[in-house]
CSV table of N, CA, C and O and ligand atoms in Angstrom, one decimal:
chain,number,residue,atom,x,y,z
A,1,MET,N,203.4,40.9,-89.7
A,1,MET,CA,203.3,40.4,-88.6
A,1,MET,C,203.3,39.4,-87.8
A,1,MET,O,204.4,38.9,-87.7
A,2,GLU,N,203.5,39.6,-86.0
A,2,GLU,CA,204.3,38.7,-85.1
A,2,GLU,C,204.2,37.1,-84.9
A,2,GLU,O,202.4,37.3,-85.1
A,3,LYS,N,204.4,36.5,-85.2
A,3,LYS,CA,203.8,35.2,-85.9
A,3,LYS,C,204.0,34.6,-83.5
A,3,LYS,O,205.3,34.6,-82.6
A,4,TYR,N,203.2,33.7,-83.6
A,4,TYR,CA,203.2,33.4,-81.7
A,4,TYR,C,203.3,31.7,-82.0
A,4,TYR,O,202.9,31.7,-83.0
A,5,ARG,N,204.1,30.7,-80.6
A,5,ARG,CA,203.7,29.3,-81.0
A,5,ARG,C,203.5,28.8,-79.4
A,5,ARG,O,203.4,29.8,-78.6
A,6,CYS,N,202.5,28.0,-80.0
A,6,CYS,CA,201.7,27.2,-79.2
A,6,CYS,C,202.9,26.1,-77.8
A,6,CYS,O,203.9,26.1,-78.5
A,7,ARG,N,202.4,26.2,-76.8
A,7,ARG,CA,203.5,25.0,-76.3
A,7,ARG,C,203.9,23.9,-76.6
A,7,ARG,O,204.2,23.1,-77.0
A,8,CYS,N,203.0,23.7,-77.7
A,8,CYS,CA,202.6,22.3,-78.3
A,8,CYS,C,203.5,22.4,-80.4
A,8,CYS,O,203.0,21.2,-80.4
A,9,GLU,N,204.0,23.5,-80.5
A,9,GLU,CA,204.9,24.0,-81.6
A,9,GLU,C,203.8,23.8,-82.2
A,9,GLU,O,204.6,24.6,-83.4
A,10,TYR,N,202.6,24.4,-82.3
A,10,TYR,CA,201.3,25.0,-83.2
A,10,TYR,C,201.8,26.4,-83.2
A,10,TYR,O,202.0,27.3,-82.4
A,11,ILE,N,202.4,27.4,-84.8
A,11,ILE,CA,202.8,28.4,-85.3
A,11,ILE,C,201.6,29.1,-85.3
A,11,ILE,O,200.8,28.4,-86.3
A,12,TYR,N,201.0,30.0,-85.3
A,12,TYR,CA,200.1,31.4,-85.5
A,12,TYR,C,200.2,31.4,-86.4
A,12,TYR,O,201.6,33.3,-85.9
A,13,ASP,N,199.9,31.9,-87.5
A,13,ASP,CA,201.4,33.2,-88.4
A,13,ASP,C,199.3,33.7,-88.9
A,13,ASP,O,198.2,33.8,-89.5
A,14,PRO,N,199.5,35.5,-88.1
A,14,PRO,CA,198.7,36.5,-88.6
A,14,PRO,C,198.2,36.0,-90.2
A,14,PRO,O,196.9,36.1,-90.3
A,15,ALA,N,198.5,36.0,-91.0
A,15,ALA,CA,199.0,36.2,-92.6
A,15,ALA,C,197.5,34.3,-93.2
A,15,ALA,O,196.3,34.5,-93.9
A,16,VAL,N,197.5,34.2,-91.8
A,16,VAL,CA,197.2,32.2,-92.3
A,16,VAL,C,196.0,32.6,-91.6
A,16,VAL,O,194.6,32.3,-91.6
A,17,GLY,N,195.8,33.3,-90.6
A,17,GLY,CA,194.4,33.8,-89.6
A,17,GLY,C,194.7,31.7,-88.9
A,17,GLY,O,194.7,30.9,-89.1
A,18,ASP,N,193.3,31.9,-88.9
A,18,ASP,CA,192.0,30.1,-88.3
A,18,ASP,C,191.2,30.6,-88.6
A,18,ASP,O,190.2,30.3,-88.2
A,19,PRO,N,190.6,30.0,-90.4
A,19,PRO,CA,189.7,29.6,-91.0
A,19,PRO,C,188.7,29.1,-90.5
A,19,PRO,O,187.4,29.2,-90.0
A,20,LYS,N,188.9,27.7,-89.9
A,20,LYS,CA,187.9,27.0,-89.4
A,20,LYS,C,188.3,27.3,-88.1
A,20,LYS,O,186.8,27.3,-87.4
A,21,ALA,N,188.1,28.7,-87.5
A,21,ALA,CA,187.5,29.1,-86.3
A,21,ALA,C,187.4,29.7,-86.9
A,21,ALA,O,186.9,30.6,-85.6
A,22,GLY,N,187.2,30.6,-87.7
A,22,GLY,CA,186.3,32.0,-87.8
A,22,GLY,C,187.4,32.8,-87.7
A,22,GLY,O,186.8,34.2,-87.5
A,23,ILE,N,188.3,33.0,-88.1
A,23,ILE,CA,189.8,33.8,-87.8
A,23,ILE,C,190.0,34.2,-89.3
A,23,ILE,O,190.6,33.2,-89.5
A,24,ALA,N,190.3,35.6,-89.7
A,24,ALA,CA,189.6,35.7,-91.0
A,24,ALA,C,191.6,35.9,-91.0
A,24,ALA,O,192.0,36.6,-89.8
A,25,PRO,N,192.5,35.7,-92.0
A,25,PRO,CA,193.9,35.5,-92.6
A,25,PRO,C,193.5,37.2,-92.3
A,25,PRO,O,192.9,38.4,-92.1
A,26,GLY,N,194.9,37.4,-91.6
A,26,GLY,CA,195.4,39.3,-91.4
A,26,GLY,C,195.1,39.7,-89.7
A,26,GLY,O,195.4,40.7,-89.5
A,27,THR,N,194.7,38.8,-89.2
A,27,THR,CA,193.8,38.7,-87.8
A,27,THR,C,195.0,38.3,-86.4
A,27,THR,O,195.7,37.9,-86.7
A,28,PRO,N,195.7,39.7,-85.9
A,28,PRO,CA,197.3,40.1,-85.4
A,28,PRO,C,196.7,38.9,-84.3
A,28,PRO,O,195.4,38.6,-83.9
A,29,PHE,N,197.7,38.0,-84.0
A,29,PHE,CA,197.5,37.6,-82.3
A,29,PHE,C,196.5,37.7,-81.6
A,29,PHE,O,195.9,37.3,-80.7
A,30,LEU,N,197.1,39.3,-81.0
A,30,LEU,CA,196.6,40.4,-79.8
A,30,LEU,C,195.3,39.7,-80.3
A,30,LEU,O,194.5,41.1,-79.2
A,31,ASP,N,194.5,40.6,-81.5
A,31,ASP,CA,193.4,40.7,-81.8
A,31,ASP,C,192.0,39.6,-80.9
A,31,ASP,O,191.1,39.4,-81.8
A,32,LEU,N,193.4,38.0,-81.6
A,32,LEU,CA,192.1,37.0,-81.5
A,32,LEU,C,191.2,36.9,-80.1
A,32,LEU,O,191.9,37.1,-78.9
A,33,PRO,N,190.5,36.9,-80.0
A,33,PRO,CA,189.3,36.9,-79.1
A,33,PRO,C,189.9,35.3,-77.7
A,33,PRO,O,190.5,35.1,-78.4
A,34,ASP,N,189.8,36.7,-76.6
A,34,ASP,CA,190.2,35.1,-75.3
A,34,ASP,C,189.6,34.4,-75.7
A,34,ASP,O,190.4,33.0,-75.1
A,35,THR,N,188.5,33.6,-76.0
A,35,THR,CA,188.2,32.3,-76.1
A,35,THR,C,188.2,30.8,-77.6
A,35,THR,O,188.8,30.3,-77.4
A,36,TRP,N,189.6,32.0,-78.2
A,36,TRP,CA,190.2,31.6,-79.5
A,36,TRP,C,190.8,30.6,-78.3
A,36,TRP,O,192.2,30.6,-77.4
A,37,VAL,N,191.5,29.3,-78.8
A,37,VAL,CA,192.5,28.5,-77.6
A,37,VAL,C,193.3,27.3,-79.6
A,37,VAL,O,192.9,27.5,-80.9
A,38,CYS,N,193.9,27.2,-79.8
A,38,CYS,CA,195.1,26.3,-79.5
A,38,CYS,C,194.4,25.5,-81.0
A,38,CYS,O,194.0,24.3,-79.9
A,39,PRO,N,194.4,25.2,-82.1
A,39,PRO,CA,193.6,24.4,-82.8
A,39,PRO,C,194.9,22.8,-82.4
A,39,PRO,O,193.9,22.4,-83.1
A,40,LEU,N,195.6,22.4,-82.2
A,40,LEU,CA,196.4,21.4,-82.0
A,40,LEU,C,195.4,21.1,-81.3
A,40,LEU,O,195.5,19.4,-81.4
A,41,CYS,N,195.9,21.4,-79.8
A,41,CYS,CA,196.2,21.0,-79.0
A,41,CYS,C,194.9,21.2,-78.1
A,41,CYS,O,194.6,20.9,-76.7
A,42,GLY,N,194.3,23.0,-78.0
A,42,GLY,CA,193.4,23.5,-77.5
A,42,GLY,C,193.9,23.9,-76.0
A,42,GLY,O,192.9,25.0,-75.6
A,43,LEU,N,194.7,24.7,-76.4
A,43,LEU,CA,194.6,25.2,-75.2
A,43,LEU,C,195.0,26.6,-75.1
A,43,LEU,O,195.0,27.2,-76.2
A,44,PRO,N,194.2,27.0,-74.2
A,44,PRO,CA,193.7,29.0,-74.7
A,44,PRO,C,195.6,29.8,-74.7
A,44,PRO,O,196.2,29.1,-74.8
A,45,LYS,N,195.1,30.8,-74.6
A,45,LYS,CA,195.7,32.1,-75.7
A,45,LYS,C,198.0,32.4,-74.9
A,45,LYS,O,198.3,32.6,-75.2
A,46,VAL,N,196.9,32.3,-74.1
A,46,VAL,CA,198.2,32.2,-72.6
A,46,VAL,C,199.5,31.7,-72.2
A,46,VAL,O,200.4,31.9,-72.0
A,47,ASN,N,199.6,30.5,-73.1
A,47,ASN,CA,200.4,29.2,-73.7
A,47,ASN,C,201.7,29.5,-74.8
A,47,ASN,O,202.5,28.8,-75.5
A,48,PHE,N,200.8,30.6,-75.4
A,48,PHE,CA,201.4,30.9,-76.7
A,48,PHE,C,202.8,32.2,-76.2
A,48,PHE,O,202.6,33.3,-75.5
A,49,VAL,N,203.8,32.1,-77.4
A,49,VAL,CA,204.8,33.2,-76.9
A,49,VAL,C,205.3,33.6,-78.4
A,49,VAL,O,205.1,32.7,-79.6
A,50,LYS,N,205.8,34.7,-78.1
A,50,LYS,CA,205.8,35.1,-79.5
A,50,LYS,C,207.5,34.5,-80.3
A,50,LYS,O,208.0,34.6,-79.1
A,51,LEU,N,207.4,34.5,-81.8
A,51,LEU,CA,208.2,34.2,-82.5
A,51,LEU,C,209.2,35.4,-82.2
A,51,LEU,O,208.6,36.0,-83.4
A,52,VAL,N,210.3,35.5,-82.1
A,52,VAL,CA,211.5,36.1,-82.5
A,52,VAL,C,212.4,35.8,-83.6
A,52,VAL,O,212.3,34.6,-82.7
A,53,ALA,N,211.8,36.2,-84.7
A,53,ALA,CA,213.0,35.9,-85.9
A,53,ALA,C,214.8,35.9,-85.1
A,53,ALA,O,215.3,36.9,-84.9
A,54,GLY,N,214.7,35.0,-85.8
A,54,GLY,CA,216.6,34.4,-85.5
A,54,GLY,C,216.9,34.4,-84.5
A,54,GLY,O,218.5,34.4,-84.2
A,55,VAL,N,216.0,34.5,-83.2
A,55,VAL,CA,216.3,33.6,-81.7
A,55,VAL,C,215.5,32.7,-81.2
A,55,VAL,O,214.2,33.3,-81.4
A,56,ILE,N,216.5,31.4,-80.6
A,56,ILE,CA,215.1,30.2,-79.9
A,56,ILE,C,215.3,30.6,-78.7
A,56,ILE,O,217.0,31.5,-78.1
A,57,LYS,N,215.1,29.6,-78.3
A,57,LYS,CA,215.0,29.5,-76.6
A,57,LYS,C,215.6,28.0,-76.5
A,57,LYS,O,214.6,27.4,-76.5
A,58,VAL,N,216.2,27.8,-75.3
A,58,VAL,CA,216.6,26.1,-74.5
A,58,VAL,C,216.7,26.5,-73.5
A,58,VAL,O,217.0,28.0,-72.5
A,59,LYS,N,216.6,25.9,-72.9
A,59,LYS,CA,216.4,25.4,-71.5
A,59,LYS,C,217.7,24.6,-70.8
A,59,LYS,O,217.3,23.2,-71.8
A,60,VAL,N,218.0,24.8,-70.0
A,60,VAL,CA,219.4,23.8,-69.6
A,60,VAL,C,219.4,23.6,-68.5
A,60,VAL,O,219.5,24.4,-66.8
A,61,LYS,N,219.4,22.4,-67.5
A,61,LYS,CA,220.3,21.9,-66.2
A,61,LYS,C,221.4,21.9,-66.8
A,61,LYS,O,222.3,21.3,-67.8
A,62,CYS,N,222.0,22.4,-65.5
A,62,CYS,CA,223.8,21.5,-65.0
A,62,CYS,C,223.9,19.9,-64.2
A,62,CYS,O,222.9,20.6,-63.3
A,63,PHE,N,224.7,19.1,-64.5
A,63,PHE,CA,224.5,18.3,-63.2
A,63,PHE,C,226.2,18.2,-61.9
A,63,PHE,O,227.4,17.9,-63.0
A,64,SER,N,225.3,18.0,-60.8
A,64,SER,CA,226.7,17.4,-59.7
A,64,SER,C,227.7,18.9,-59.6
A,64,SER,O,227.4,20.1,-60.4
A,65,THR,N,229.0,18.7,-60.7
A,65,THR,CA,230.0,19.4,-60.6
A,65,THR,C,230.4,20.4,-61.2
A,65,THR,O,230.7,21.7,-61.4
A,66,LEU,N,229.6,20.8,-62.3
A,66,LEU,CA,229.1,21.2,-63.1
A,66,LEU,C,227.9,22.3,-62.9
A,66,LEU,O,228.2,23.5,-63.7
A,67,VAL,N,226.9,22.1,-62.4
A,67,VAL,CA,226.4,23.8,-61.5
A,67,VAL,C,227.2,24.9,-61.4
A,67,VAL,O,228.1,24.6,-60.7
A,68,LYS,N,226.3,25.4,-61.5
A,68,LYS,CA,227.1,27.3,-61.3
A,68,LYS,C,225.9,27.8,-61.1
A,68,LYS,O,225.0,27.9,-61.6
A,69,ALA,N,225.7,28.6,-60.1
A,69,ALA,CA,224.5,29.0,-59.1
A,69,ALA,C,223.4,29.3,-60.4
A,69,ALA,O,222.6,29.2,-60.3
A,70,ASP,N,224.0,30.5,-61.0
A,70,ASP,CA,222.5,32.1,-61.2
A,70,ASP,C,223.8,31.2,-62.8
A,70,ASP,O,222.4,31.5,-63.8
A,71,ALA,N,223.8,30.6,-63.6
A,71,ALA,CA,224.2,29.8,-65.0
A,71,ALA,C,223.4,28.7,-65.2
A,71,ALA,O,222.9,28.4,-66.5
A,72,CYS,N,223.0,28.3,-64.5
A,72,CYS,CA,223.1,26.7,-64.6
A,72,CYS,C,222.6,25.4,-63.4
A,72,CYS,O,223.7,25.5,-63.0
A,73,ASP,N,221.1,25.6,-63.4
A,73,ASP,CA,221.2,24.6,-61.7
A,73,ASP,C,220.4,23.5,-62.5
A,73,ASP,O,220.8,23.1,-63.4
A,74,TYR,N,220.6,22.6,-61.1
A,74,TYR,CA,219.8,21.1,-61.4
A,74,TYR,C,218.0,20.7,-61.2
A,74,TYR,O,218.0,20.3,-61.6
A,75,GLN,N,217.9,22.4,-60.4
A,75,GLN,CA,216.6,22.0,-60.3
A,75,GLN,C,216.0,22.4,-60.6
A,75,GLN,O,214.6,22.0,-61.3
A,76,GLY,N,215.7,23.5,-61.2
A,76,GLY,CA,214.9,23.9,-62.6
A,76,GLY,C,215.6,24.6,-63.7
A,76,GLY,O,217.1,24.4,-63.3
A,77,SER,N,215.3,24.3,-64.5
A,77,SER,CA,216.3,25.0,-65.9
A,77,SER,C,216.2,26.6,-66.3
A,77,SER,O,215.5,27.2,-65.9
A,78,THR,N,217.1,26.8,-66.5
A,78,THR,CA,217.7,27.8,-66.7
A,78,THR,C,216.9,28.4,-68.2
A,78,THR,O,218.4,27.3,-69.1
A,79,GLU,N,216.4,28.9,-68.9
A,79,GLU,CA,215.9,29.5,-70.3
A,79,GLU,C,216.7,30.2,-70.8
A,79,GLU,O,217.2,31.1,-69.8
A,80,TYR,N,217.6,30.6,-71.9
A,80,TYR,CA,218.3,31.4,-72.3
A,80,TYR,C,217.7,31.2,-74.1
A,80,TYR,O,217.4,30.3,-74.4
A,81,GLU,N,218.5,32.7,-74.5
A,81,GLU,CA,218.3,32.7,-76.4
A,81,GLU,C,219.4,32.9,-77.1
A,81,GLU,O,220.8,33.3,-76.3
A,82,MET,N,219.4,32.4,-77.7
A,82,MET,CA,220.7,32.5,-78.6
A,82,MET,C,220.0,32.2,-80.5
A,82,MET,O,219.3,32.3,-80.0
A,83,PRO,N,221.5,32.8,-80.8
A,83,PRO,CA,220.5,32.9,-82.6
A,83,PRO,C,220.3,32.1,-83.0
A,83,PRO,O,221.4,30.7,-82.4
A,84,GLU,N,219.1,31.9,-84.4
A,84,GLU,CA,219.6,30.1,-85.0
A,84,GLU,C,220.7,29.7,-85.3
A,84,GLU,O,222.0,30.6,-85.7
A,85,ARG,N,220.4,28.4,-85.6
A,85,ARG,CA,221.6,27.8,-86.5
A,85,ARG,C,223.4,27.2,-85.1
A,85,ARG,O,224.1,28.1,-85.3
A,86,ALA,N,222.9,28.0,-83.2
A,86,ALA,CA,223.8,28.1,-82.9
A,86,ALA,C,224.0,26.3,-82.7
A,86,ALA,O,223.1,25.4,-82.4
A,87,THR,N,224.7,25.2,-82.3
A,87,THR,CA,224.8,24.1,-81.8
A,87,THR,C,225.1,24.6,-80.0
A,87,THR,O,225.9,25.2,-79.4
A,88,ILE,N,225.1,22.7,-79.5
A,88,ILE,CA,225.1,22.7,-78.2
A,88,ILE,C,226.4,23.4,-77.4
A,88,ILE,O,226.9,23.4,-76.9
A,89,ARG,N,227.4,23.4,-79.0
A,89,ARG,CA,229.1,23.8,-78.3
A,89,ARG,C,229.1,25.2,-77.9
A,89,ARG,O,229.5,25.6,-77.0
A,90,ASP,N,228.0,25.8,-78.9
A,90,ASP,CA,228.1,27.4,-79.0
A,90,ASP,C,227.2,28.0,-77.8
A,90,ASP,O,227.8,28.1,-76.8
A,91,LEU,N,226.5,26.5,-77.4
A,91,LEU,CA,226.1,26.9,-75.8
A,91,LEU,C,226.9,26.9,-74.9
A,91,LEU,O,226.4,28.2,-73.4
A,92,ILE,N,227.1,25.6,-74.9
A,92,ILE,CA,228.7,25.3,-73.4
A,92,ILE,C,229.6,27.1,-73.3
A,92,ILE,O,230.1,27.0,-72.2
A,93,GLU,N,229.7,27.0,-74.4
A,93,GLU,CA,230.6,28.8,-74.5
A,93,GLU,C,229.9,29.7,-73.9
A,93,GLU,O,230.9,29.9,-73.2
A,94,LYS,N,229.4,30.1,-74.9
A,94,LYS,CA,227.7,30.7,-73.9
A,94,LYS,C,228.2,31.1,-72.3
A,94,LYS,O,227.7,31.9,-71.6
A,95,LEU,N,227.7,29.6,-72.0
A,95,LEU,CA,227.4,29.1,-70.8
A,95,LEU,C,228.9,29.1,-69.9
A,95,LEU,O,229.0,29.0,-68.5
A,96,GLN,N,230.5,29.2,-71.0
A,96,GLN,CA,231.5,29.5,-69.8
A,96,GLN,C,232.2,27.8,-68.9
A,96,GLN,O,232.2,28.3,-68.2
A,97,LEU,N,230.5,26.8,-69.8
A,97,LEU,CA,230.6,25.6,-69.2
A,97,LEU,C,231.8,25.2,-69.6
A,97,LEU,O,232.6,25.7,-70.2
A,98,PRO,N,232.9,24.0,-68.3
A,98,PRO,CA,234.3,23.6,-69.0
A,98,PRO,C,234.0,22.3,-69.2
A,98,PRO,O,233.4,21.5,-69.4
A,99,VAL,N,234.2,23.2,-71.4
A,99,VAL,CA,233.6,22.0,-72.7
A,99,VAL,C,234.6,20.3,-71.6
A,99,VAL,O,234.2,18.7,-71.9
A,100,GLU,N,235.6,20.4,-71.5
A,100,GLU,CA,236.4,19.3,-71.0
A,100,GLU,C,236.4,18.6,-69.9
A,100,GLU,O,236.5,17.3,-70.0
A,101,ALA,N,235.8,19.4,-69.2
A,101,ALA,CA,234.3,18.3,-67.7
A,101,ALA,C,233.0,17.0,-68.4
A,101,ALA,O,232.9,17.1,-67.2
A,102,ILE,N,232.8,18.2,-70.0
A,102,ILE,CA,231.5,17.8,-70.2
A,102,ILE,C,230.9,16.5,-70.5
A,102,ILE,O,231.6,16.5,-71.7
A,103,LYS,N,231.2,14.5,-70.1
A,103,LYS,CA,231.4,14.1,-70.4
A,103,LYS,C,229.7,13.3,-71.2
A,103,LYS,O,229.6,13.1,-72.1
A,104,LEU,N,228.1,13.9,-70.4
A,104,LEU,CA,227.7,13.8,-71.6
A,104,LEU,C,226.7,15.1,-71.5
A,104,LEU,O,226.8,15.3,-70.8
A,105,VAL,N,225.3,14.9,-72.7
A,105,VAL,CA,225.6,15.6,-73.1
A,105,VAL,C,224.2,15.5,-73.3
A,105,VAL,O,223.9,14.3,-74.4
A,106,PHE,N,222.7,15.8,-72.9
A,106,PHE,CA,221.2,15.5,-73.3
A,106,PHE,C,220.5,16.3,-73.7
A,106,PHE,O,220.2,17.5,-74.0
A,107,LEU,N,220.2,16.0,-74.5
A,107,LEU,CA,218.7,17.2,-75.4
A,107,LEU,C,217.9,16.4,-75.9
A,107,LEU,O,217.3,15.2,-76.1
A,108,ASN,N,216.7,17.2,-75.0
A,108,ASN,CA,215.4,16.6,-75.0
A,108,ASN,C,214.9,15.0,-74.6
A,108,ASN,O,214.7,14.1,-74.6
A,109,GLY,N,215.9,14.6,-73.8
A,109,GLY,CA,216.5,13.6,-72.7
A,109,GLY,C,217.3,12.1,-73.3
A,109,GLY,O,217.5,11.4,-72.9
A,110,LYS,N,218.1,12.5,-74.6
A,110,LYS,CA,219.2,11.8,-75.0
A,110,LYS,C,220.0,12.3,-75.6
A,110,LYS,O,220.3,13.0,-75.5
A,111,GLU,N,220.9,11.1,-75.4
A,111,GLU,CA,222.5,11.5,-75.6
A,111,GLU,C,222.5,12.5,-76.4
A,111,GLU,O,222.0,12.2,-78.0
A,112,ALA,N,223.9,13.0,-77.1
A,112,ALA,CA,223.5,14.0,-78.4
A,112,ALA,C,225.1,14.6,-78.5
A,112,ALA,O,225.7,15.0,-77.0
A,113,PRO,N,225.4,14.5,-79.4
A,113,PRO,CA,226.3,15.9,-79.5
A,113,PRO,C,226.8,16.4,-79.8
A,113,PRO,O,225.6,17.7,-80.0
A,114,VAL,N,227.8,17.5,-78.8
A,114,VAL,CA,227.6,18.6,-79.4
A,114,VAL,C,227.9,20.0,-80.5
A,114,VAL,O,227.6,20.9,-80.9
A,115,ASP,N,228.4,19.0,-81.5
A,115,ASP,CA,227.9,19.5,-82.8
A,115,ASP,C,227.0,19.3,-83.2
A,115,ASP,O,225.8,19.9,-84.0
A,116,THR,N,225.9,19.3,-82.9
A,116,THR,CA,223.7,20.2,-82.9
A,116,THR,C,223.6,20.2,-82.6
A,116,THR,O,223.6,21.3,-82.0
A,117,LEU,N,222.7,20.6,-84.1
A,117,LEU,CA,222.0,21.8,-84.3
A,117,LEU,C,221.5,22.2,-82.6
A,117,LEU,O,220.4,21.2,-83.2
A,118,LEU,N,221.2,23.6,-82.2
A,118,LEU,CA,220.0,23.3,-81.3
A,118,LEU,C,218.3,24.1,-81.8
A,118,LEU,O,218.3,25.1,-83.6
A,119,LYS,N,217.9,24.1,-81.4
A,119,LYS,CA,215.9,24.3,-82.3
A,119,LYS,C,215.5,24.7,-81.1
A,119,LYS,O,215.7,24.6,-80.0
A,120,ASP,N,214.5,25.9,-81.6
A,120,ASP,CA,213.8,26.7,-80.1
A,120,ASP,C,213.0,25.5,-79.2
A,120,ASP,O,212.6,24.3,-80.4
A,121,GLY,N,212.9,26.1,-78.5
A,121,GLY,CA,212.0,24.6,-77.2
A,121,GLY,C,213.2,23.8,-76.9
A,121,GLY,O,212.2,22.8,-75.8
A,122,ASP,N,214.3,23.7,-77.3
A,122,ASP,CA,214.8,22.6,-76.7
A,122,ASP,C,215.2,22.3,-74.9
A,122,ASP,O,215.8,23.6,-74.7
A,123,GLN,N,215.2,20.6,-74.1
A,123,GLN,CA,215.6,21.0,-73.4
A,123,GLN,C,217.2,20.1,-73.5
A,123,GLN,O,217.4,18.8,-73.7
A,124,LEU,N,217.9,21.0,-72.4
A,124,LEU,CA,219.6,19.7,-72.3
A,124,LEU,C,220.1,19.9,-70.9
A,124,LEU,O,219.4,20.6,-69.8
A,125,GLY,N,220.9,18.9,-71.3
A,125,GLY,CA,221.4,18.5,-69.5
A,125,GLY,C,222.9,18.2,-69.8
A,125,GLY,O,222.8,17.9,-70.8
A,126,PHE,N,223.2,18.8,-68.7
A,126,PHE,CA,225.2,18.6,-68.9
A,126,PHE,C,225.6,17.8,-67.8
A,126,PHE,O,225.0,18.5,-66.8
A,127,SER,N,226.6,16.7,-67.8
A,127,SER,CA,226.6,15.8,-67.1
A,127,SER,C,228.3,15.4,-67.0
A,127,SER,O,228.4,15.5,-67.8
A,128,PRO,N,229.0,15.8,-65.9
A,128,PRO,CA,229.7,15.3,-65.9
A,128,PRO,C,230.4,13.7,-65.4
A,128,PRO,O,229.5,13.5,-65.4
A,129,ALA,N,232.1,14.3,-65.7
A,129,ALA,CA,232.3,11.9,-66.2
A,129,ALA,C,232.0,11.7,-64.9
A,129,ALA,O,231.4,10.8,-64.8
A,130,THR,N,231.5,12.0,-63.4
A,130,THR,CA,232.0,11.3,-62.3
A,130,THR,C,230.0,11.4,-61.9
A,130,THR,O,229.3,12.5,-62.4
A,131,GLY,N,229.9,11.0,-61.2
A,131,GLY,CA,228.7,10.7,-60.5
A,131,GLY,C,228.1,9.9,-61.4
A,131,GLY,O,227.6,9.4,-62.4
A,132,ALA,N,226.9,9.1,-60.1
A,132,ALA,CA,225.9,8.3,-60.8
A,132,ALA,C,224.5,8.6,-61.5
A,132,ALA,O,224.0,9.9,-60.9
A,133,MET,N,224.1,8.3,-62.6
A,133,MET,CA,223.4,9.2,-63.5
A,133,MET,C,221.8,8.3,-63.7
A,133,MET,O,222.4,6.6,-63.5
B,1,FE,FE1,198.2,24.0,-78.6
């Protein structure tokens, strides 16, 4: 059965259920009552997304000269699906960004090397050599 992840990282596993909230093991996520909330953070069901095996989702922003209108903007983040075990470099290649022009890579707000493995929910920012940050 499919697992669902809350915004807070909590994962609902139907095999486990949520016994403390009276949800028996074997209860599919979609059968949870609408009154059920995340046992960790209290958010309602609408904040959960289905986990697809082997696929992670990351959000990307590009700054200054790296901005590509449809692929990587600086105002809103663009969400991309990547295979598990993909690195930041793989993402750069997928976006067809000029890797030599990328001076700074931000991973969840901190500088990171391009060989870093991506995790589900990561937020990335790419910045060129020029431009004040
Ligand atoms: Fe939560």
